[in-house]
GROMACS .gro file of N, CA and C in nm:
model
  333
    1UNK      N    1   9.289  23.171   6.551
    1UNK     CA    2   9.200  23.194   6.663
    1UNK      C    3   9.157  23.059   6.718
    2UNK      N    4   9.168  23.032   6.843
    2UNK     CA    5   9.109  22.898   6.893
    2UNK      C    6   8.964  22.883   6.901
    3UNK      N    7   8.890  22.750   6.880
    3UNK     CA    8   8.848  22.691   6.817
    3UNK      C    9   8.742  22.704   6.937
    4UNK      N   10   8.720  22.751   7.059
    4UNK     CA   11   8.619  22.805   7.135
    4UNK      C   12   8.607  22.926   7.150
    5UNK      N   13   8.692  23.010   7.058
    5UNK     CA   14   8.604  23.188   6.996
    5UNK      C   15   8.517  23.167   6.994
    6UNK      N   16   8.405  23.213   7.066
    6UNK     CA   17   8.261  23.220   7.021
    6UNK      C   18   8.231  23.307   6.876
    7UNK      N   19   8.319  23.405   6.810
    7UNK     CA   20   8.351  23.528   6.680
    7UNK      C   21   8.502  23.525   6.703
    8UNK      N   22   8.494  23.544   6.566
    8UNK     CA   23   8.592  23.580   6.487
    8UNK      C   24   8.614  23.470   6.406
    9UNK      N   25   8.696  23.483   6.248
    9UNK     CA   26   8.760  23.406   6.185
    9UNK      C   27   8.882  23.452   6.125
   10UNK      N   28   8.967  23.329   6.088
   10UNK     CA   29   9.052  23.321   6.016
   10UNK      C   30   9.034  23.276   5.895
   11UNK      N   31   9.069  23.371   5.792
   11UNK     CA   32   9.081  23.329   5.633
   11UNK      C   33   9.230  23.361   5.574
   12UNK      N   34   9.164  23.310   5.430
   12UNK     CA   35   9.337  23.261   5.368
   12UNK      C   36   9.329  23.379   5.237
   13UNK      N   37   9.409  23.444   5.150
   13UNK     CA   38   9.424  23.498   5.041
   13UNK      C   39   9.570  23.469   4.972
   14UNK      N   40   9.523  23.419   4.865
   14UNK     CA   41   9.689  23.351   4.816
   14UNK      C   42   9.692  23.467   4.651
   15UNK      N   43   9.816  23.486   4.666
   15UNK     CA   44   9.843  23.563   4.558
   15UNK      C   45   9.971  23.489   4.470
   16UNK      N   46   9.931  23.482   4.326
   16UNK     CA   47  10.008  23.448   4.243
   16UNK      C   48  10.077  23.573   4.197
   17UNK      N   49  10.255  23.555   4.169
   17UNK     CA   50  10.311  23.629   4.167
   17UNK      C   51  10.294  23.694   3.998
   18UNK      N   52  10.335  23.773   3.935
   18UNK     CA   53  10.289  23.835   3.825
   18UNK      C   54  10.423  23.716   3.733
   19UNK      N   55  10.541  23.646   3.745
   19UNK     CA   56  10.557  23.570   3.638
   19UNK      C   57  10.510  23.480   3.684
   20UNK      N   58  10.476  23.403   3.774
   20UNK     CA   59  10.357  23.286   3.785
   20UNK      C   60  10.498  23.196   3.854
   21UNK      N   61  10.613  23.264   3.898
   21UNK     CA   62  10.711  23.160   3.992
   21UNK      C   63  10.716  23.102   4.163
   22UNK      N   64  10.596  23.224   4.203
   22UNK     CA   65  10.609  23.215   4.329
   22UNK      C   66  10.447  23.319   4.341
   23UNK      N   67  10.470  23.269   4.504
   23UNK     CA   68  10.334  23.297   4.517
   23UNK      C   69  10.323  23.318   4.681
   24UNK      N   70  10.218  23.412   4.732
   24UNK     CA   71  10.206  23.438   4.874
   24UNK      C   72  10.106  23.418   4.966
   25UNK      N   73  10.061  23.366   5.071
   25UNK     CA   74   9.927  23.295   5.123
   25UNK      C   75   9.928  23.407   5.219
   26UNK      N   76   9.834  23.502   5.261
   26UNK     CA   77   9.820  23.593   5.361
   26UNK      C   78   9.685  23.495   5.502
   27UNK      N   79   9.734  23.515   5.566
   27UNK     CA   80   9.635  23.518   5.677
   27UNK      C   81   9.588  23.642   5.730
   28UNK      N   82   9.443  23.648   5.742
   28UNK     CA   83   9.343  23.748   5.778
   28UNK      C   84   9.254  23.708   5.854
   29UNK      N   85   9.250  23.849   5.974
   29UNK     CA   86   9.183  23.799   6.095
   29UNK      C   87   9.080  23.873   6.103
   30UNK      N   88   8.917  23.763   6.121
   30UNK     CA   89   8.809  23.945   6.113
   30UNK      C   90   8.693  23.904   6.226
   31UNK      N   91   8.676  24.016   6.290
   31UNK     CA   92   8.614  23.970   6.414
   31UNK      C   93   8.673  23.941   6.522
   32UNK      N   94   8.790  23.957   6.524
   32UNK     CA   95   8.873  23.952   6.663
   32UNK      C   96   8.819  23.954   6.791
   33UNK      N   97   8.822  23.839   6.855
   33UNK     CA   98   8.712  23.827   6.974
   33UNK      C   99   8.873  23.935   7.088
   34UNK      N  100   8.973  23.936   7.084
   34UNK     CA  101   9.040  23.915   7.151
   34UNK      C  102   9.186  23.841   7.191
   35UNK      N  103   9.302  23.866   7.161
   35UNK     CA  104   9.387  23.747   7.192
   35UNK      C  105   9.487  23.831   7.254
   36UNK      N  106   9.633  23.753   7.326
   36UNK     CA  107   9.691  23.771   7.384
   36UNK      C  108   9.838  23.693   7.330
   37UNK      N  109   9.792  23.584   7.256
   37UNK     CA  110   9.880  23.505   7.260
   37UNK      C  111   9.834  23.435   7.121
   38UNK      N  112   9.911  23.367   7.053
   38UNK     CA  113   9.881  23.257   6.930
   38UNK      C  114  10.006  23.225   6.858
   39UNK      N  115   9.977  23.091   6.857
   39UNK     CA  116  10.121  23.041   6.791
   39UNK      C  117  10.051  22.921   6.687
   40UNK      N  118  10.131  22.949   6.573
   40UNK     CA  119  10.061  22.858   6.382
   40UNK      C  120  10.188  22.830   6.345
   41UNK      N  121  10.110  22.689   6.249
   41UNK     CA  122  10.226  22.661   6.158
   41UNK      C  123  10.180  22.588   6.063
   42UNK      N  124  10.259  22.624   5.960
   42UNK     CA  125  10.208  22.615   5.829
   42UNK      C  126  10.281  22.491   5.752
   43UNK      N  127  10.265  22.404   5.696
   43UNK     CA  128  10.285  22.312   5.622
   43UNK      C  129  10.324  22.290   5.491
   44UNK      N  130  10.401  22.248   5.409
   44UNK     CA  131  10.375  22.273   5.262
   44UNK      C  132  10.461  22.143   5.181
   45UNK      N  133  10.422  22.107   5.087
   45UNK     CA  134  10.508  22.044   4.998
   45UNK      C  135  10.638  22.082   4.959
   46UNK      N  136  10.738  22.024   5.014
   46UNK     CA  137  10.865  22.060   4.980
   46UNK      C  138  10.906  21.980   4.861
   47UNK      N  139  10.846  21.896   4.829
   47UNK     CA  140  10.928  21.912   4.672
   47UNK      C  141  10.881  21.972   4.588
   48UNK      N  142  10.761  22.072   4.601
   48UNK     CA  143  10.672  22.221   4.496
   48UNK      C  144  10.765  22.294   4.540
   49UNK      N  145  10.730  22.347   4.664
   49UNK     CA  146  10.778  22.467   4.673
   49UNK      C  147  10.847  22.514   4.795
   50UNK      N  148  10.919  22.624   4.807
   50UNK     CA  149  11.040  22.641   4.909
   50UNK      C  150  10.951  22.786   4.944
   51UNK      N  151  10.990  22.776   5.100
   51UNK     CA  152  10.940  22.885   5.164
   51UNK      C  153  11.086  23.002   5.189
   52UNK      N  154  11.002  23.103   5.120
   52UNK     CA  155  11.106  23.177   5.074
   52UNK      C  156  11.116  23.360   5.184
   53UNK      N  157  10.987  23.331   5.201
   53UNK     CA  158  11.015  23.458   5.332
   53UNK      C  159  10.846  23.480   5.406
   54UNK      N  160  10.841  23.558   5.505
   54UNK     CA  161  10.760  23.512   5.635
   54UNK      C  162  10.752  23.666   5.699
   55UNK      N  163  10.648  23.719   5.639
   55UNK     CA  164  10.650  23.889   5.718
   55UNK      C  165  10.489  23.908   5.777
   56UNK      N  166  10.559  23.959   5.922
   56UNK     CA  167  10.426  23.952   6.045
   56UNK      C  168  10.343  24.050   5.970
   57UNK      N  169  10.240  24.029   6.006
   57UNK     CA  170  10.127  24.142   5.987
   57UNK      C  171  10.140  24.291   6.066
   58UNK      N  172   9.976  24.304   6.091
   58UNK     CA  173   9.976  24.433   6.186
   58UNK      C  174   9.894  24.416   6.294
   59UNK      N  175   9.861  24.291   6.336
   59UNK     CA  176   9.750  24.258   6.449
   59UNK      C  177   9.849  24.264   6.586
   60UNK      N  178   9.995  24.136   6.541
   60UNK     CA  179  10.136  24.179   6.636
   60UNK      C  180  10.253  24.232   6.616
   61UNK      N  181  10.233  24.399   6.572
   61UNK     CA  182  10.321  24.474   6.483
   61UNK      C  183  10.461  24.459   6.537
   62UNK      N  184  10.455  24.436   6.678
   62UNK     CA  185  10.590  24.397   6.701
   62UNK      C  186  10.652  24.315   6.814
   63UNK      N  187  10.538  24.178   6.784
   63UNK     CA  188  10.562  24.068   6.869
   63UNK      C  189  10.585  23.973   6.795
   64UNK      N  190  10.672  23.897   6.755
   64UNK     CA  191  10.693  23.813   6.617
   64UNK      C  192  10.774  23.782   6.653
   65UNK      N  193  10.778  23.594   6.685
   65UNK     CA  194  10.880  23.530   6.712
   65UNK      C  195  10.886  23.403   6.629
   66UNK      N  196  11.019  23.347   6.563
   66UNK     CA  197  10.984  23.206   6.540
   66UNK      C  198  11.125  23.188   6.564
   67UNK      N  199  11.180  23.046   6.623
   67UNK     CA  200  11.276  23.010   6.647
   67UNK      C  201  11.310  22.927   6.546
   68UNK      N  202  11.293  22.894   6.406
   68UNK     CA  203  11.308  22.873   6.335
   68UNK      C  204  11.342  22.903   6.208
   69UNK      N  205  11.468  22.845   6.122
   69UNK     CA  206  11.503  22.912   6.006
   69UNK      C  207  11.377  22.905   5.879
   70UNK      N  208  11.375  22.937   5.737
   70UNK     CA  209  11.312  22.904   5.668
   70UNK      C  210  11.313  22.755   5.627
   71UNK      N  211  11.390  22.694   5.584
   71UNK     CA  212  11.403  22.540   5.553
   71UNK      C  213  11.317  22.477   5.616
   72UNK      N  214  11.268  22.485   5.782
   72UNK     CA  215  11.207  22.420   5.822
   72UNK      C  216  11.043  22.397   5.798
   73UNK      N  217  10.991  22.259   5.800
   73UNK     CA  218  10.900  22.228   5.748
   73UNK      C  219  10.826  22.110   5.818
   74UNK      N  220  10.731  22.154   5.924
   74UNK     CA  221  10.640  22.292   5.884
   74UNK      C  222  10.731  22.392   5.967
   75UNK      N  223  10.641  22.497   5.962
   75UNK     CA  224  10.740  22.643   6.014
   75UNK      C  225  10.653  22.712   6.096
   76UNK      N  226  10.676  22.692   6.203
   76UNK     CA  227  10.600  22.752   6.342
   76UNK      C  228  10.606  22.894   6.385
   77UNK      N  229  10.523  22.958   6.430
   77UNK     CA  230  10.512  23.083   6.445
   77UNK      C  231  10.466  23.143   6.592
   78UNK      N  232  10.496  23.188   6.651
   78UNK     CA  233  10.438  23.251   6.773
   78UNK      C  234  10.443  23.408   6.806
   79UNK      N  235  10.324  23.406   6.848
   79UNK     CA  236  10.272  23.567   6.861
   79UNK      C  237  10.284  23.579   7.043
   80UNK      N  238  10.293  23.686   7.099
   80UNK     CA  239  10.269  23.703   7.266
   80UNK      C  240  10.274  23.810   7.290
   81UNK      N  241  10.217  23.871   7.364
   81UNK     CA  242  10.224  24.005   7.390
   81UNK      C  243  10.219  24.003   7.543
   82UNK      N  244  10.349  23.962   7.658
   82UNK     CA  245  10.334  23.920   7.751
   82UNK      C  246  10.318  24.012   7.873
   83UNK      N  247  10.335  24.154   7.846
   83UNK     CA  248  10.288  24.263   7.916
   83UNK      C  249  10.149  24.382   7.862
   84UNK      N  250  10.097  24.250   7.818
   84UNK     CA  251   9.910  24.334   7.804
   84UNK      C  252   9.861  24.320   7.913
   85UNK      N  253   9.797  24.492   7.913
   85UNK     CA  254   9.662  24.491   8.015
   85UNK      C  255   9.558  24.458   7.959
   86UNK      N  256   9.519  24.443   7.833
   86UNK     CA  257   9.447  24.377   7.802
   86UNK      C  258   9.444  24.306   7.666
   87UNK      N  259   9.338  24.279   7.582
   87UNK     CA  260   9.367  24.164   7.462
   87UNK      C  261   9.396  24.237   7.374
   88UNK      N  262   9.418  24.187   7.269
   88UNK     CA  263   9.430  24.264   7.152
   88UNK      C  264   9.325  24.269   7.040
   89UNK      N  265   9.276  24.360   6.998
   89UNK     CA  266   9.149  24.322   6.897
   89UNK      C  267   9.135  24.370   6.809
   90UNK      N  268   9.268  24.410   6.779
   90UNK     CA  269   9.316  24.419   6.572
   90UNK      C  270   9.256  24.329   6.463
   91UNK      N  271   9.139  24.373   6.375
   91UNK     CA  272   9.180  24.283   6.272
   91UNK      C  273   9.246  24.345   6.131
   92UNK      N  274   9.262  24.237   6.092
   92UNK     CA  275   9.343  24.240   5.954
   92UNK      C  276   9.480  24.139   5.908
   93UNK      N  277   9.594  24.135   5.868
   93UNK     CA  278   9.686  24.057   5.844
   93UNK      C  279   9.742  24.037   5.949
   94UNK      N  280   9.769  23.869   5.943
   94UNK     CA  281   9.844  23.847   6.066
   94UNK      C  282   9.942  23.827   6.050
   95UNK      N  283   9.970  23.711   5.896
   95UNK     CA  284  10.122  23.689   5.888
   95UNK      C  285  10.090  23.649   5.680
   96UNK      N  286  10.216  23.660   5.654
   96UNK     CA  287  10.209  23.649   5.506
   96UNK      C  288  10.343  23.548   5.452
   97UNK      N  289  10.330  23.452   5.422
   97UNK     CA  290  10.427  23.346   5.339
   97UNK      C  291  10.421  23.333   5.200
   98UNK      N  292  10.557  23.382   5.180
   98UNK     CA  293  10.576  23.415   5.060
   98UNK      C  294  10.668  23.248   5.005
   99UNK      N  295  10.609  23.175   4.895
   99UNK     CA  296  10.682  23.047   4.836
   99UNK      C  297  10.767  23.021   4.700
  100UNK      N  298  10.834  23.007   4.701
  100UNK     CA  299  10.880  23.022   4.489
  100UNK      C  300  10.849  22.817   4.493
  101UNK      N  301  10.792  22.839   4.338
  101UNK     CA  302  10.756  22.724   4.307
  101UNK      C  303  10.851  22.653   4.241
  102UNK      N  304  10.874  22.538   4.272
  102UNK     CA  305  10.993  22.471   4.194
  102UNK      C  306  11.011  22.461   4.089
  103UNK      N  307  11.121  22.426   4.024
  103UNK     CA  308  11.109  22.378   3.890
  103UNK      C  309  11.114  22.220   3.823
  104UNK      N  310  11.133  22.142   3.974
  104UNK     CA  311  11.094  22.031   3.970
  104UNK      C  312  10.956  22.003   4.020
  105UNK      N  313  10.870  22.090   4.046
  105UNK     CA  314  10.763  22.028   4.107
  105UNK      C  315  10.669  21.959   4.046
  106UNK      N  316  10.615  21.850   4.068
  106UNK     CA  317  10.532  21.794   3.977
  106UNK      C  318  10.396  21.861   3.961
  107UNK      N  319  10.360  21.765   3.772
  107UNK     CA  320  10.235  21.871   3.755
  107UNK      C  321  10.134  21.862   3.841
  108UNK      N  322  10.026  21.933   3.835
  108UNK     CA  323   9.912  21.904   3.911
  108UNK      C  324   9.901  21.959   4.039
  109UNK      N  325   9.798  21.901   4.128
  109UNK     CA  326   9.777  22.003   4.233
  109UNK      C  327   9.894  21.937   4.394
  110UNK      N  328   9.939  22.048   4.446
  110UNK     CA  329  10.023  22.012   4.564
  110UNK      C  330   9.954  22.078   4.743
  111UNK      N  331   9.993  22.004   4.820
  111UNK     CA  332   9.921  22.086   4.927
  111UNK      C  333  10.053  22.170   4.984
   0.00000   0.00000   0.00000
């Protein structure tokens, strides 16, 4: 959500996978002032971990574009909904990245 929403936020929920190899960061949207349009991208340590898959939410159930493969880093995302009459004001999941953690990755903490 841009950064002159007067409401709404964006938060993060990361889930560790049950053998502890991989793991998934959800974005969640609450308070939805409104949007039409939004495009993110996400960042990560590539020598931890490999981005392993990328499934839209339900805010743009079926506006989901990225011109980009997984390898790429960071990995850009764009939302549009270019024939609204008006905004959209879904909240809940927007997008979910799923990572497997290396087996070279070093110990300790990675961004």
């Amino acid at each position: 959500l841009p950064a002159s929403a007067e409401t709404g936020s964006l938060s993060t929920n990361a889930k560790l996978s049950a053998d502890g190899t991989s793991f998934t960061v959800e974005l969640i949207v609450k308070d939805n002032p409104g949007v039409i349009a939004l495009t993110g991208k996400v960042s990560y340590d590539d020598k931890a971990f490999k981005l392993t898959s990328v499934q839209n939410g339900e805010i743009f159930e079926n506006i989901f574009m990225s011109s980009q493969n997984l390898s790429v880093n960071p990995y850009n995302t764009i939302w549009m909904e270019a024939t609204a009459e008006e905004d959209i004001k879904t909240n809940g999941l927007l997008i979910s990245y799923t990572f497997e953690i290396l087996k070279t990755a070093p110990m300790g903490e990675s961004a």
